[in-house]
Coordinates of C-alpha atoms and ligand atoms in Angstrom, one line a residue:
M5 CA -8.7 -92.1 -136.8
H6 CA -7.4 -95.6 -136.9
M7 CA -4.5 -94.6 -134.7
T8 CA -6.8 -93.6 -131.9
R9 CA -9.3 -96.4 -132.2
R10 CA -6.8 -99.3 -132.2
P11 CA -5.8 -99.0 -128.6
L12 CA -9.4 -98.9 -127.5
V13 CA -10.3 -102.0 -129.5
A14 CA -7.3 -103.8 -128.2
A15 CA -8.2 -102.8 -124.6
L16 CA -11.7 -104.1 -125.0
A17 CA -10.5 -107.4 -126.5
T18 CA -8.0 -107.8 -123.6
T19 CA -10.8 -107.2 -121.0
L20 CA -13.1 -109.7 -122.8
V21 CA -10.4 -112.3 -122.8
A22 CA -9.6 -111.7 -119.1
A23 CA -13.3 -111.9 -118.1
T24 CA -13.8 -115.1 -120.1
A25 CA -10.7 -116.7 -118.6
S26 CA -11.7 -115.8 -115.1
L27 CA -15.3 -117.1 -115.7
A28 CA -13.9 -120.3 -117.2
G29 CA -11.7 -120.7 -114.1
G30 CA -14.8 -120.4 -112.0
T31 CA -13.3 -117.6 -109.9
A32 CA -15.2 -114.5 -111.1
F33 CA -14.3 -110.8 -111.6
A34 CA -11.5 -108.5 -110.5
Q35 CA -13.4 -107.6 -107.3
G36 CA -13.7 -111.2 -106.2
K37 CA -17.0 -113.0 -105.3
E38 CA -18.7 -111.4 -102.3
V39 CA -18.9 -113.3 -99.1
K40 CA -21.5 -111.8 -96.7
I41 CA -20.4 -112.3 -93.1
G42 CA -22.6 -111.3 -90.2
Y43 CA -22.0 -111.1 -86.4
A44 CA -23.5 -109.5 -83.3
L45 CA -20.9 -106.9 -82.2
A46 CA -18.9 -104.0 -83.6
V47 CA -15.9 -104.4 -86.0
N48 CA -13.5 -103.5 -83.1
S49 CA -14.5 -106.5 -81.0
H50 CA -13.4 -110.1 -80.8
F51 CA -16.0 -110.9 -83.5
G52 CA -14.4 -108.3 -85.7
A53 CA -10.9 -109.6 -85.0
A54 CA -12.0 -113.1 -86.1
A55 CA -13.9 -111.8 -89.2
N56 CA -11.0 -109.4 -90.3
T57 CA -8.4 -112.1 -90.0
W58 CA -10.6 -114.7 -91.7
A59 CA -11.3 -112.2 -94.6
E60 CA -7.6 -111.4 -95.1
A61 CA -6.6 -115.0 -95.0
V62 CA -9.2 -116.0 -97.6
D63 CA -8.3 -113.1 -99.8
Q64 CA -4.7 -114.2 -99.8
G65 CA -5.4 -117.9 -99.9
T66 CA -7.7 -117.6 -103.0
N67 CA -5.7 -114.9 -104.8
G68 CA -8.5 -112.4 -104.3
A69 CA -11.2 -114.6 -105.7
Y70 CA -13.4 -114.1 -102.6
K71 CA -13.9 -110.8 -100.7
F72 CA -15.7 -110.6 -97.4
K73 CA -18.4 -108.0 -97.0
Q74 CA -18.9 -107.4 -93.3
F75 CA -22.3 -106.9 -91.5
P76 CA -21.3 -106.3 -87.9
S77 CA -23.5 -105.1 -85.0
S78 CA -26.4 -107.5 -85.8
A79 CA -27.0 -105.8 -89.1
L80 CA -28.4 -109.0 -90.6
G81 CA -30.5 -109.7 -87.4
G82 CA -30.0 -111.6 -84.2
E83 CA -27.9 -114.8 -84.1
R84 CA -31.0 -117.0 -84.7
E85 CA -31.8 -115.2 -87.9
L86 CA -28.1 -115.3 -88.9
I87 CA -27.9 -119.1 -88.5
E88 CA -31.2 -119.5 -90.4
G89 CA -29.7 -117.3 -93.1
L90 CA -26.8 -119.7 -93.4
Q91 CA -29.1 -122.7 -93.7
L92 CA -31.1 -120.9 -96.4
G93 CA -28.0 -119.7 -98.2
T94 CA -28.9 -116.0 -98.0
V95 CA -25.7 -115.4 -95.9
E96 CA -22.4 -117.0 -96.7
A97 CA -20.6 -116.8 -93.4
A98 CA -21.1 -115.9 -89.8
V99 CA -19.4 -115.8 -86.4
V100 CA -21.9 -116.7 -83.6
S101 CA -21.9 -117.3 -79.9
T102 CA -23.3 -120.6 -78.6
G103 CA -26.4 -118.6 -77.4
A104 CA -28.9 -119.7 -80.1
L105 CA -26.7 -122.5 -81.6
S106 CA -27.9 -125.4 -79.4
N107 CA -31.4 -124.9 -80.9
F108 CA -29.8 -126.0 -84.2
V109 CA -27.1 -128.4 -83.0
P110 CA -28.3 -129.7 -79.6
D111 CA -24.9 -131.2 -78.6
V112 CA -23.4 -127.7 -78.5
G113 CA -25.5 -127.1 -75.3
L114 CA -22.9 -129.2 -73.5
V115 CA -20.3 -126.5 -73.5
D116 CA -22.8 -124.1 -72.0
I117 CA -22.9 -126.1 -68.7
P118 CA -21.9 -123.8 -65.8
F119 CA -18.4 -124.3 -64.3
L120 CA -17.7 -127.2 -66.7
F121 CA -14.3 -125.7 -67.6
R122 CA -11.7 -125.0 -64.9
D123 CA -10.1 -122.1 -66.8
T124 CA -9.3 -120.8 -70.3
Q125 CA -6.4 -123.2 -70.9
H126 CA -8.8 -126.2 -70.1
A127 CA -11.5 -124.8 -72.3
R128 CA -9.2 -124.3 -75.3
A129 CA -7.7 -127.8 -74.8
V130 CA -11.2 -129.3 -75.0
M131 CA -12.4 -127.2 -78.0
D132 CA -9.2 -127.8 -79.9
G133 CA -9.1 -131.5 -79.0
A134 CA -11.2 -134.5 -80.2
F135 CA -14.4 -133.3 -78.4
G136 CA -14.4 -129.8 -80.0
Q137 CA -13.4 -131.1 -83.4
E138 CA -16.1 -133.8 -83.4
L139 CA -18.6 -131.2 -82.3
L140 CA -17.7 -129.1 -85.4
A141 CA -18.4 -132.1 -87.6
K142 CA -21.9 -132.5 -86.1
F143 CA -23.0 -129.2 -87.7
Q144 CA -23.2 -130.8 -91.1
K145 CA -26.2 -133.0 -90.3
R146 CA -28.0 -129.8 -89.1
G147 CA -27.5 -127.9 -92.4
L148 CA -24.5 -125.9 -91.3
V149 CA -20.7 -126.0 -91.9
A150 CA -18.6 -125.2 -88.8
L151 CA -14.9 -124.5 -89.4
A152 CA -13.4 -123.4 -86.1
W153 CA -14.0 -122.5 -82.5
G154 CA -13.2 -118.9 -81.6
E155 CA -13.7 -117.4 -78.1
Q156 CA -15.5 -114.8 -76.1
G157 CA -14.2 -115.6 -72.7
F158 CA -16.0 -116.6 -69.4
R159 CA -19.4 -115.1 -68.8
H160 CA -20.0 -112.8 -65.8
L161 CA -23.1 -111.3 -64.3
S162 CA -24.2 -107.7 -64.4
N163 CA -27.4 -106.0 -63.0
N164 CA -29.0 -102.8 -61.9
K165 CA -30.6 -103.8 -58.6
H166 CA -27.8 -104.7 -56.1
A167 CA -24.4 -106.2 -55.7
V168 CA -24.5 -110.0 -56.2
N169 CA -22.1 -111.5 -53.7
G170 CA -23.5 -115.0 -53.6
V171 CA -26.3 -117.3 -54.8
A172 CA -28.9 -115.8 -52.5
D173 CA -28.5 -112.4 -54.1
L174 CA -29.8 -113.8 -57.4
K175 CA -33.3 -114.5 -56.0
G176 CA -35.9 -112.9 -58.2
L177 CA -33.5 -111.0 -60.4
K178 CA -34.7 -110.7 -64.0
I179 CA -31.7 -111.8 -65.9
R180 CA -31.6 -111.8 -69.7
V181 CA -30.1 -115.0 -70.9
T182 CA -29.5 -116.2 -74.5
E183 CA -32.1 -118.4 -76.1
N184 CA -30.3 -121.4 -74.7
P185 CA -32.1 -124.1 -72.7
V186 CA -28.9 -124.9 -70.6
H187 CA -28.5 -121.3 -69.5
I188 CA -32.3 -121.0 -68.7
T189 CA -32.1 -124.1 -66.5
A190 CA -29.0 -122.9 -64.7
F191 CA -30.4 -119.5 -63.8
R192 CA -33.8 -120.9 -62.8
T193 CA -32.1 -123.4 -60.6
L194 CA -30.1 -120.5 -59.0
G195 CA -33.3 -118.8 -58.1
A196 CA -33.2 -116.0 -60.6
S197 CA -35.9 -115.2 -63.2
P198 CA -34.2 -116.0 -66.5
T199 CA -35.6 -114.1 -69.5
P200 CA -34.4 -115.4 -72.9
M201 CA -33.9 -112.6 -75.4
S202 CA -32.1 -112.0 -78.6
W203 CA -29.0 -109.7 -78.2
P204 CA -30.3 -106.8 -80.4
E205 CA -33.1 -106.2 -77.8
V206 CA -30.9 -106.3 -74.7
I207 CA -29.6 -102.7 -74.4
G208 CA -33.1 -101.3 -74.9
A209 CA -34.6 -103.7 -72.3
L210 CA -31.9 -102.8 -69.8
Q211 CA -32.5 -99.1 -70.4
Q212 CA -36.2 -99.5 -70.0
G213 CA -35.9 -101.7 -66.9
T214 CA -37.9 -104.6 -68.3
I215 CA -34.9 -106.8 -67.3
D216 CA -32.5 -106.2 -64.3
G217 CA -29.4 -107.7 -65.7
Q218 CA -27.6 -109.8 -68.2
E219 CA -24.5 -112.1 -68.4
N220 CA -21.7 -111.9 -70.9
P221 CA -17.9 -112.0 -71.0
V222 CA -15.6 -108.9 -70.5
S223 CA -15.1 -108.8 -74.3
V224 CA -18.9 -108.1 -74.7
L225 CA -19.0 -105.8 -71.7
T226 CA -16.4 -103.5 -73.2
S227 CA -17.5 -103.7 -76.8
A228 CA -21.2 -102.9 -75.9
K229 CA -20.1 -100.4 -73.1
L230 CA -22.5 -102.1 -70.8
W231 CA -21.6 -99.7 -68.0
Q232 CA -23.9 -97.2 -69.7
V233 CA -26.8 -99.4 -68.8
Q234 CA -25.6 -101.5 -65.8
K235 CA -24.4 -100.6 -62.3
H236 CA -23.2 -103.8 -60.8
L237 CA -20.8 -106.5 -62.1
T238 CA -19.9 -109.8 -60.5
L239 CA -17.1 -111.8 -61.8
T240 CA -18.8 -115.1 -61.6
S241 CA -17.0 -116.8 -64.6
H242 CA -20.0 -119.1 -64.6
V243 CA -19.8 -120.3 -68.2
Y244 CA -17.1 -120.5 -70.9
A245 CA -18.3 -118.9 -74.1
P246 CA -16.7 -120.1 -77.4
M247 CA -17.9 -118.8 -80.7
A248 CA -18.3 -120.7 -83.9
L249 CA -17.0 -119.6 -87.4
L250 CA -19.6 -120.9 -89.8
V251 CA -20.4 -121.0 -93.5
S252 CA -23.5 -121.8 -95.4
P253 CA -23.6 -125.4 -96.9
S254 CA -24.8 -124.1 -100.3
F255 CA -21.8 -121.7 -100.4
W256 CA -19.5 -124.4 -99.2
G257 CA -20.7 -126.7 -101.9
S258 CA -19.7 -124.1 -104.6
L259 CA -16.1 -124.1 -103.5
N260 CA -13.3 -126.3 -104.9
A261 CA -10.9 -128.2 -102.6
S262 CA -8.2 -125.6 -102.5
Q263 CA -10.8 -122.8 -101.8
K264 CA -12.3 -124.9 -99.0
A265 CA -8.8 -125.3 -97.6
A266 CA -8.3 -121.5 -97.7
F267 CA -11.6 -120.9 -95.9
T268 CA -10.8 -123.5 -93.3
E269 CA -7.3 -122.3 -92.6
G270 CA -8.6 -118.7 -92.6
A271 CA -11.3 -119.6 -90.0
K272 CA -8.6 -121.2 -87.8
K273 CA -6.5 -118.0 -88.0
G274 CA -9.7 -116.0 -87.2
A275 CA -10.3 -118.1 -84.2
I276 CA -6.8 -117.5 -82.9
A277 CA -7.2 -113.8 -83.5
S278 CA -10.4 -113.8 -81.4
R279 CA -8.6 -115.6 -78.5
A280 CA -5.7 -113.0 -78.7
F281 CA -8.2 -110.2 -78.6
V282 CA -9.9 -111.8 -75.5
D283 CA -6.6 -112.2 -73.7
T284 CA -5.9 -108.5 -74.1
V285 CA -9.4 -107.2 -73.3
E286 CA -9.7 -109.5 -70.2
K287 CA -6.6 -107.8 -68.8
K288 CA -7.9 -104.2 -69.0
G289 CA -11.6 -104.6 -69.3
I290 CA -12.5 -104.8 -65.6
E291 CA -10.5 -101.6 -64.9
E292 CA -12.4 -99.9 -67.8
A293 CA -15.7 -101.0 -66.2
R294 CA -14.6 -99.6 -62.8
A295 CA -13.4 -96.3 -64.4
N296 CA -16.8 -96.0 -65.9
G297 CA -18.5 -96.3 -62.6
M298 CA -19.4 -100.0 -62.4
K299 CA -19.3 -101.5 -58.9
V300 CA -17.4 -104.8 -59.3
V301 CA -17.5 -107.9 -57.1
D302 CA -14.2 -109.6 -57.9
K303 CA -14.9 -113.1 -56.7
V304 CA -17.7 -115.4 -55.7
D305 CA -17.6 -118.8 -53.9
Q306 CA -17.9 -120.9 -57.0
A307 CA -18.3 -124.1 -54.9
A308 CA -21.5 -122.6 -53.4
F309 CA -22.8 -121.9 -56.9
R310 CA -22.0 -125.4 -58.0
A311 CA -23.7 -126.9 -55.0
A312 CA -26.9 -124.8 -55.7
L313 CA -26.7 -126.0 -59.3
E314 CA -26.8 -129.7 -58.3
P315 CA -30.4 -130.4 -59.6
A316 CA -29.4 -128.8 -62.9
Y317 CA -26.3 -131.0 -63.2
K318 CA -28.6 -134.0 -62.9
E319 CA -30.6 -132.8 -65.8
Y320 CA -27.5 -132.1 -67.9
A321 CA -26.1 -135.5 -67.2
K322 CA -29.3 -137.1 -68.4
K323 CA -29.3 -134.9 -71.5
F324 CA -25.6 -135.1 -72.5
G325 CA -24.3 -138.3 -70.7
Q326 CA -22.3 -138.3 -67.5
K327 CA -19.4 -140.1 -69.4
T328 CA -18.9 -137.3 -71.8
L329 CA -19.0 -134.7 -69.0
D330 CA -16.5 -136.7 -67.0
A331 CA -14.2 -137.0 -70.1
I332 CA -14.3 -133.2 -70.5
T333 CA -13.5 -132.7 -66.8
A334 CA -10.6 -135.2 -67.0
T335 CA -9.0 -133.3 -70.0
K336 CA -5.7 -131.7 -69.0
Ligands
PAF16 O1 -25.2 -112.8 -75.1 C1 -25.2 -113.0 -76.3 O2 -26.2 -113.1 -77.0 C2 -23.9 -113.2 -77.0 O3 -22.9 -113.5 -76.1 C3 -23.5 -112.0 -77.8 C4 -23.5 -110.7 -77.1 C5 -24.5 -111.9 -79.0 C6 -22.2 -112.1 -78.4 O4 -22.1 -113.2 -79.1

């Protein structure tokens, strides 16, 4: 009898000691503390690439003390709800576009200005440089913690009415835009009819024809298979779209310094993974869209778009300061 009981008692005692030690260390149980992370698209997207890499890096960097639980495809709601969840502390982490962000951190709106960035290299230099890093710091005052800038790519226009070859073709088109004042001003100035809408509603609205089109980078086009609901694509490259890797302030406050470092380093790795994903998808995504029946306009006269946007640029300069805009343009 004793012979069989002893190992059991010993095992229970060992478990108890391990659990107590782990609690005392503030780290938790064998499974690691759960970190809920939400984002808009599927796991096999640039959002998923960022989240997976971030999760892995945190797992390694904290010796398994924190485990991400992923909620892709807007499972926790639209981006606005997700950001509110971070502020309330009901969600620990998120990867979001700048779509709804400027309603929370107004200065983010600056990066949404059309044709502000010359190309990907320019955009990455600005986001990784002093401007982008200072912008991350501004989240704190708004009840958010931002750790890195990932990427979606440059936004292009799609619609179901007709080929858009130039500014005049935008007239009256009902274009879904993010809930973003800078984008709304831009499309209104270009003569379109911008309709702000949360992403989870977009596919249904395109199917039902309550909107004619939308605008998003190739990474989103392929992930959401937008050719199933859109006929025409114009490669306008009108806005650079970064994405932010965020954590909730209450969760952040519960971490010690080395855990904070693991989350920050992990977020930076996640951001790099999203850029690598975008680099690949941009190469083959347009061909995929064509193969799936989309009619693609490869190029527009961007100077003509910029000229048409002149009144909007005046508004942006008033809002964000011409000096800051010039400094971004001057960045090499
Ligand atoms: O258009 C948007 O709302 C965003 O770009 C999306 C699709 C949610 C991806 O972040």
